[in-house]
Amino acid sequence: MRVLVVEDEPDLLRGLVQSLQEEGYAVDQAADGLEGLTKAEMWEYDAIVLDLMLPKMGGWDVLARLRGAKKKTPVLILTARDKVSDRVRGLDAGADDYLVKPFALHELLARLRAIIRRSSGHAEATIQIGDVVVDTATKSVKKFGVAVALTAREYALVNCWRCIAASSLPEP
Ligand code: CA
């Protein structure tokens, strides 16, 4: 799974990137809206974590440009704003979920898993590749029905390989 984090607060950005990597995600980062939009347009991500108040280009504009370009990458909005009207605006603008700062890390991880699962059309959190079954909820892998012990890094590689396989399909 490949995730883009767009956040201009250095400490929060660093913490998020580290936590997501520990969870087995391949993580790209952007410290302003323009860089975030550029990366989101250039690469295929399984999800984008997007702050709203960003230098150069605000999160709303990033989201609008992505959706305008028919990019359906699931977006989790991250913001200090906590007004209901902002939440509604975020969801109307094509965000998939909304998280208000300060947030608990495990909640962010759970919501991220949920929007990725919804967007990939997997009602269940398992993905089968030949004889190998990857459970994205428990981050476990089974081969021929037998659990395979993997480190977080090895699991990330399994997931990366799946991403590469999916993204290398030619455009219609
Ligand atoms: Ca910010």
Coordinates of C-alpha atoms and ligand atoms in Angstrom, one line a residue:
M1 CA 0.0 0.0 0.0
R2 CA 1.3 3.4 -1.0
V3 CA 0.2 6.5 0.9
L4 CA 0.9 10.2 0.3
V5 CA 0.9 12.5 3.4
V6 CA 0.5 16.2 2.8
E7 CA 1.2 18.1 6.0
D8 CA 3.1 21.3 6.6
E9 CA 3.8 20.9 10.4
P10 CA 7.2 19.2 10.4
D11 CA 6.8 17.3 13.7
L12 CA 3.4 16.0 12.7
L13 CA 4.5 15.1 9.2
R14 CA 7.6 13.2 10.6
G15 CA 5.5 11.4 13.2
L16 CA 2.8 10.4 10.6
V17 CA 5.4 9.1 8.1
Q18 CA 7.1 7.1 10.7
S19 CA 3.9 5.6 12.1
L20 CA 2.6 4.7 8.7
Q21 CA 5.9 3.1 7.7
E22 CA 5.8 1.0 10.9
E23 CA 2.4 -0.1 9.8
G24 CA 3.9 -1.4 6.6
Y25 CA 2.8 1.4 4.2
A26 CA 5.2 2.8 1.6
V27 CA 4.9 6.5 2.4
D28 CA 5.6 9.6 0.3
Q29 CA 5.4 13.1 1.8
A30 CA 4.7 16.6 0.8
A31 CA 5.1 19.8 2.9
D32 CA 2.9 22.1 0.9
G33 CA -0.2 21.8 -1.2
L34 CA 1.5 22.3 -4.6
E35 CA 4.0 19.6 -4.0
G36 CA 1.1 17.4 -2.7
L37 CA -0.9 17.9 -5.9
T38 CA 2.1 17.3 -8.1
K39 CA 2.9 14.0 -6.5
A40 CA -0.8 13.0 -6.4
E41 CA -1.1 13.6 -10.1
M42 CA 2.1 12.0 -11.0
W43 CA 1.9 8.7 -8.9
E44 CA -0.8 6.3 -8.0
Y45 CA -1.5 6.1 -4.3
D46 CA -3.9 3.9 -2.4
A47 CA -4.8 6.8 -0.2
I48 CA -3.8 10.5 0.5
V49 CA -3.8 12.0 4.0
L50 CA -4.4 15.7 3.3
D51 CA -4.1 18.7 5.7
L52 CA -6.3 21.6 4.9
M53 CA -4.3 24.6 6.0
L54 CA -1.2 24.4 3.7
P55 CA 1.3 26.8 2.2
K56 CA 1.3 27.5 -1.6
M57 CA -2.1 25.7 -2.1
G58 CA -4.8 24.9 0.4
G59 CA -6.1 21.4 0.9
W60 CA -9.5 22.3 -0.5
D61 CA -7.9 23.4 -3.8
V62 CA -5.7 20.2 -3.9
L63 CA -8.8 18.1 -3.4
A64 CA -10.8 20.0 -6.0
R65 CA -8.0 19.8 -8.6
L66 CA -7.7 16.0 -8.0
R67 CA -11.4 15.3 -8.3
G68 CA -11.5 17.7 -11.3
A69 CA -8.8 15.6 -13.0
K70 CA -11.0 12.5 -12.3
K71 CA -8.5 11.2 -9.7
K72 CA -10.4 8.9 -7.4
T73 CA -7.7 8.2 -4.9
P74 CA -9.3 8.1 -1.5
V75 CA -8.6 11.2 0.6
L76 CA -8.6 11.5 4.4
I77 CA -8.8 15.2 5.3
L78 CA -6.8 16.2 8.4
T79 CA -7.5 19.5 9.9
A80 CA -7.6 21.7 13.0
R81 CA -11.1 22.9 12.0
D82 CA -13.8 21.2 13.8
K83 CA -16.9 23.0 12.6
V84 CA -19.7 20.8 11.3
S85 CA -20.0 23.0 8.2
D86 CA -16.3 22.3 7.4
R87 CA -16.9 18.5 7.7
V88 CA -19.9 18.8 5.3
R89 CA -17.8 20.9 2.9
G90 CA -15.0 18.3 3.0
L91 CA -17.2 15.4 2.2
D92 CA -19.1 17.3 -0.4
A93 CA -15.8 18.2 -2.0
G94 CA -15.0 14.6 -2.5
A95 CA -13.1 13.7 0.6
D96 CA -13.6 10.2 1.8
D97 CA -13.3 10.9 5.5
Y98 CA -12.4 13.6 7.9
L99 CA -10.3 13.7 11.0
V100 CA -10.0 16.6 13.4
K101 CA -6.7 17.4 15.1
P102 CA -5.6 16.5 17.6
F103 CA -6.5 12.9 16.8
A104 CA -5.5 9.5 18.1
L105 CA -3.0 7.7 15.8
H106 CA -4.9 4.4 16.0
E107 CA -8.1 6.2 14.8
L108 CA -6.2 7.6 11.8
L109 CA -4.9 4.2 10.9
A110 CA -8.3 2.6 11.2
R111 CA -9.9 5.2 9.0
L112 CA -7.2 4.9 6.5
R113 CA -7.7 1.2 6.3
A114 CA -11.4 1.7 5.9
I115 CA -11.2 4.2 3.0
I116 CA -8.6 2.1 1.2
R117 CA -10.8 -1.0 1.6
R118 CA -13.9 0.9 0.4
S119 CA -12.1 2.3 -2.6
S120 CA -10.6 -1.0 -3.7
G121 CA -14.1 -2.6 -3.5
H122 CA -13.0 -5.2 -1.0
A123 CA -15.8 -5.7 1.5
E124 CA -13.4 -8.1 3.2
A125 CA -9.9 -7.0 4.0
T126 CA -8.3 -9.9 2.3
I127 CA -6.6 -10.0 -1.1
Q128 CA -5.7 -13.2 -2.8
I129 CA -2.7 -13.5 -5.1
G130 CA -2.4 -17.1 -6.3
D131 CA -1.9 -19.3 -3.3
V132 CA -1.1 -16.4 -1.1
V133 CA -3.8 -14.5 0.9
V134 CA -3.0 -11.1 2.4
D135 CA -5.1 -9.8 5.2
T136 CA -4.8 -6.1 5.3
A137 CA -6.7 -5.7 8.6
T138 CA -4.4 -8.0 10.6
K139 CA -1.4 -7.5 8.2
S140 CA -0.9 -11.2 8.0
V141 CA -0.1 -13.4 5.1
K142 CA -1.1 -17.0 4.5
K143 CA 0.3 -19.4 1.9
F144 CA -1.7 -22.6 1.2
G145 CA -3.7 -21.6 4.3
V146 CA -0.7 -21.6 6.5
A147 CA 0.3 -18.4 8.3
V148 CA 3.6 -17.0 7.1
A149 CA 5.7 -15.1 9.7
L150 CA 6.7 -11.7 8.2
T151 CA 8.4 -8.7 9.7
A152 CA 6.7 -5.3 9.0
R153 CA 9.3 -4.6 6.3
E154 CA 8.6 -7.9 4.6
Y155 CA 4.9 -7.3 4.8
A156 CA 5.4 -3.8 3.2
L157 CA 7.3 -5.5 0.4
V158 CA 4.5 -8.0 -0.2
N159 CA 2.1 -5.0 -0.4
C160 CA 4.4 -3.0 -2.6
W161 CA 4.7 -5.9 -5.0
R162 CA 0.9 -6.0 -5.2
C163 CA 0.8 -2.2 -5.9
I164 CA 3.4 -2.5 -8.6
A165 CA 1.5 -5.4 -10.2
A166 CA -1.7 -3.3 -10.2
S167 CA -0.1 0.0 -11.4
S168 CA 1.9 -1.6 -14.2
L169 CA -1.3 -2.4 -16.2
P170 CA -1.4 -0.3 -19.4
E171 CA -3.8 2.6 -19.5
P172 CA -6.8 1.7 -21.7
Ligands
CA1 CA -1.4 22.9 8.4

